Short mmCIF file of C-alpha atoms in Angstrom, two decimals:
data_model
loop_
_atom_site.label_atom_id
_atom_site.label_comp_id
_atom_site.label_asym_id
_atom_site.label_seq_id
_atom_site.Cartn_x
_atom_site.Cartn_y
_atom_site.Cartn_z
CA UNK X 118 0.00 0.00 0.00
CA UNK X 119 3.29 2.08 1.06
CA UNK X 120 4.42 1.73 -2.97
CA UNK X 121 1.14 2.73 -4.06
CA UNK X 122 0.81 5.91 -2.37
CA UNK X 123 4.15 7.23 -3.33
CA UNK X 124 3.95 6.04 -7.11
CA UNK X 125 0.48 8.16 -6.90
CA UNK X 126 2.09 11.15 -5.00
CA UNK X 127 5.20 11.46 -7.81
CA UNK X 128 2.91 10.66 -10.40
CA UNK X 129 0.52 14.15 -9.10
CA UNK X 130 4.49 15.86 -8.44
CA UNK X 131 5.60 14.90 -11.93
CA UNK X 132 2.14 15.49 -13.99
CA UNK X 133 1.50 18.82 -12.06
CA UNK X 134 5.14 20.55 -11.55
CA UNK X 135 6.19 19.19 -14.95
CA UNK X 136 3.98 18.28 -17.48
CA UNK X 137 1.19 20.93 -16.76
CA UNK X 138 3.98 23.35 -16.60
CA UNK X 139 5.90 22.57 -19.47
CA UNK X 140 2.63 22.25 -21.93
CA UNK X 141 1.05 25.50 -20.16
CA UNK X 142 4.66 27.03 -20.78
CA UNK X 143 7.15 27.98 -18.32
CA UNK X 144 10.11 30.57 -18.01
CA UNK X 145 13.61 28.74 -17.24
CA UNK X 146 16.24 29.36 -14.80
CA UNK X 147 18.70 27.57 -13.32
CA UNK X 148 16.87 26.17 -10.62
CA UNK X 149 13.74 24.79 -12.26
CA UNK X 150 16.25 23.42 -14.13
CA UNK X 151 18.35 21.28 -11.18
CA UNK X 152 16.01 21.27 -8.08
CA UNK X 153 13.26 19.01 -9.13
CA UNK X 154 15.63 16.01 -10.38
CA UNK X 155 18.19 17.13 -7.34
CA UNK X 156 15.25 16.19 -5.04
CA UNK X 157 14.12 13.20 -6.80
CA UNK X 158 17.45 11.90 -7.58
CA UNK X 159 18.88 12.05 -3.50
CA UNK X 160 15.45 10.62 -2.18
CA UNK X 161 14.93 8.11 -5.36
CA UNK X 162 19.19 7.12 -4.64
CA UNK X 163 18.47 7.07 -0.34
CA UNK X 164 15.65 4.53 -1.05
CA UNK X 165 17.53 2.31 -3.65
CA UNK X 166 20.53 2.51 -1.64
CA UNK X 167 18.43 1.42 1.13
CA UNK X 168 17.19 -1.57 -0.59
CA UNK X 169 20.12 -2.77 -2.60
CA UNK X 170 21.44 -5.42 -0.26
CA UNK X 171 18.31 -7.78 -0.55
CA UNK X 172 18.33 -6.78 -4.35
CA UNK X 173 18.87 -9.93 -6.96
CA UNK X 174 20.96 -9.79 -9.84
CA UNK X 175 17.70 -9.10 -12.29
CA UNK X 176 16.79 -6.68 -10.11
CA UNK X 177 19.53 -5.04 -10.71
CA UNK X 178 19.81 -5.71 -14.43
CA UNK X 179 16.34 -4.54 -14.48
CA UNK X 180 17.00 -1.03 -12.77
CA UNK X 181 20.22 -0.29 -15.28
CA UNK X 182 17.67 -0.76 -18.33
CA UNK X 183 14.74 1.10 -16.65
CA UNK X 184 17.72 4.12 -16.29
CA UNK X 185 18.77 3.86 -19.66
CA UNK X 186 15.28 4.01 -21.20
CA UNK X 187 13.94 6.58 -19.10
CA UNK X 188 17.21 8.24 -20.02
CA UNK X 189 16.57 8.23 -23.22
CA UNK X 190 13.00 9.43 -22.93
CA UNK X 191 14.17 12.19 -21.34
CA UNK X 192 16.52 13.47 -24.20
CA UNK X 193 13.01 12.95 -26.38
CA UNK X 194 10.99 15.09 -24.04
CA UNK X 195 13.64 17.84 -24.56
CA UNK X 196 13.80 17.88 -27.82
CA UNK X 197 9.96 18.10 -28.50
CA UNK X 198 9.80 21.31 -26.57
CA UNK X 199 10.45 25.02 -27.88
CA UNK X 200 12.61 27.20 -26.72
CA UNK X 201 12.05 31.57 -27.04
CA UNK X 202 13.39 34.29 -24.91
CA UNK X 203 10.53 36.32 -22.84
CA UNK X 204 11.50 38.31 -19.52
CA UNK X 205 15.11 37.60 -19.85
CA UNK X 206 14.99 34.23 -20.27
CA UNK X 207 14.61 31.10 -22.11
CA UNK X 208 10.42 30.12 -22.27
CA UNK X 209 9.92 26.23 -23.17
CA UNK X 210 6.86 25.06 -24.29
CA UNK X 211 6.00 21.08 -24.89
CA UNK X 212 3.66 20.07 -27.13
CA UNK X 213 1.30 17.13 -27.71
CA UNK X 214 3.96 14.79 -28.76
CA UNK X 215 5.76 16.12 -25.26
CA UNK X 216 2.51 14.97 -23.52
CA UNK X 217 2.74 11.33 -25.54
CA UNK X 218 6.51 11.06 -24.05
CA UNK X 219 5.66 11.55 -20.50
CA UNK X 220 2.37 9.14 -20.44
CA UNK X 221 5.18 6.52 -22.52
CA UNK X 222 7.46 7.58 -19.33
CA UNK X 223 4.86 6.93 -16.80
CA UNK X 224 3.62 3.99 -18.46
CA UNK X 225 7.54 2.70 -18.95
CA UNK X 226 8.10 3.07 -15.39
CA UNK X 227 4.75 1.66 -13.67
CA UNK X 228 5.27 -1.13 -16.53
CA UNK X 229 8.40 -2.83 -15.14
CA UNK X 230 6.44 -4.37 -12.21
CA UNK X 231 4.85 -6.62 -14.75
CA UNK X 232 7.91 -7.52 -16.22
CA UNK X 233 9.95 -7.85 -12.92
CA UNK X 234 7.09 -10.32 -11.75
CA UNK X 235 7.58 -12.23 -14.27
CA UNK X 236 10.94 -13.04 -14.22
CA UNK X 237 11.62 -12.58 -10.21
CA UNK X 238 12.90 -9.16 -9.94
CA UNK X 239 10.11 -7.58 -8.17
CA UNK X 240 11.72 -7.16 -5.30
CA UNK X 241 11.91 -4.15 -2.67
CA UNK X 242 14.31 -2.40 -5.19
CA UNK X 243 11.76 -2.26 -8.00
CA UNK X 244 9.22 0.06 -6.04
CA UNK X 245 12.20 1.88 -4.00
CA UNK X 246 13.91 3.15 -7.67
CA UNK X 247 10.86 4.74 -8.66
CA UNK X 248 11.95 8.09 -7.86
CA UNK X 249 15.94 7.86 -8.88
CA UNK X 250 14.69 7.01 -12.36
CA UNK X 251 12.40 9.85 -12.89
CA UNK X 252 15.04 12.07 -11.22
CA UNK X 253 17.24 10.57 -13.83
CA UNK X 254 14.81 11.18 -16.49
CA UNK X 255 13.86 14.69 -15.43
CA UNK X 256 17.52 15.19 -15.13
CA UNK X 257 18.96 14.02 -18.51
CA UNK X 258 15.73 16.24 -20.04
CA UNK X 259 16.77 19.50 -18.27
CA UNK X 260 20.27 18.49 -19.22
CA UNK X 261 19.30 18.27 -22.92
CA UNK X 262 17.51 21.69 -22.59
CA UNK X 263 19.90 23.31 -21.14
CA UNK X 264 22.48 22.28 -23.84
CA UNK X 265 20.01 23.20 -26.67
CA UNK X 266 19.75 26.85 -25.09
CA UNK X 267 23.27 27.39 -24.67
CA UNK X 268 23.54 26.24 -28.09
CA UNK X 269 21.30 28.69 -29.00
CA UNK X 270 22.47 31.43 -27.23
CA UNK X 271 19.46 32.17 -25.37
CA UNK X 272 19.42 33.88 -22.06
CA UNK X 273 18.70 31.92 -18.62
CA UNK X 274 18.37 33.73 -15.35
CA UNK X 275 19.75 33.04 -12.29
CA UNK X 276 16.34 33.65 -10.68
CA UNK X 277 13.00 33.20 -11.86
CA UNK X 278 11.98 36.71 -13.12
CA UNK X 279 8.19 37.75 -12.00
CA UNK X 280 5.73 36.93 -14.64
CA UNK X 281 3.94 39.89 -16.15
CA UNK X 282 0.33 38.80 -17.51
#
């Protein structure tokens, strides 16, 4: 029951503070940029830490492809966004395809209890990785973004100026 309530409570974090956000649009800085996958990555890396001595090997097999997908999802999510200055810094918009990438994310991640059932690597470690591989995820996407905008050469603040509507 533990598992269920925090997959639900990242799952409202994640679609809220990032999907809503990035469809809706959002102005950049540096920290929307690192404190969200910061957060997710120390708790996600506490709790698999935490459960990595009762972990089998296909546990752990499993978690290092779970990483590398959601990895790679992430660099997808970036790239599916568009970036414009406004207020002094970089705006990034998603857009439906964005919105595709993060149900395939969701759907990625909740899906490897059905696989780790079946071959018997649901163990404590699958549930306690949930949030280091989203704070991977997130990470490697706010990575990607912040590569395309300095490759751009668009502005990013150091604070999050006030939005005028």
């Amino acid at each position: 029951m533990t598992s269920v309530l925090l997959y639900a409570a990242i799952a409202a974090l994640v679609l809220y503070k990032l999907v809503y956000q990035q469809v809706r649009g959002t102005l950049l800085d540096r920290r929307t940029l690192v404190a969200m996958p910061l957060l997710l990555t120390a708790v996600g890396g506490y709790l698999t830490l935490k459960a990595l001595p009762g972990a089998s090997a296909a546990e752990l097999g499993l978690l290092a492809a779970d990483l590398l997908v959601l990895a790679g999802l992430g660099v997808l999510r970036s790239a599916t966004t568009t970036l414009t200055e406004r207020d002094g810094t970089t705006f990034q918009r998603g857009s439906a395809v964005t919105i595709g990438l993060w149900l395939l994310t969701v759907a990625v991640r909740i899906g490897v209890a059905a696989p780790a059932a079946a071959i018997g690597a649901a163990g404590p470690l699958t549930s306690a990785s949930i949030a280091l591989t989203l704070g991977v995820s997130i990470a490697v996407q706010n990575a990607t973004t912040y590569r395309r905008i300095q490759r751009r050469g668009l502005p990013l603040a150091d604070r999050r100026p006030a939005l005028s509507r």
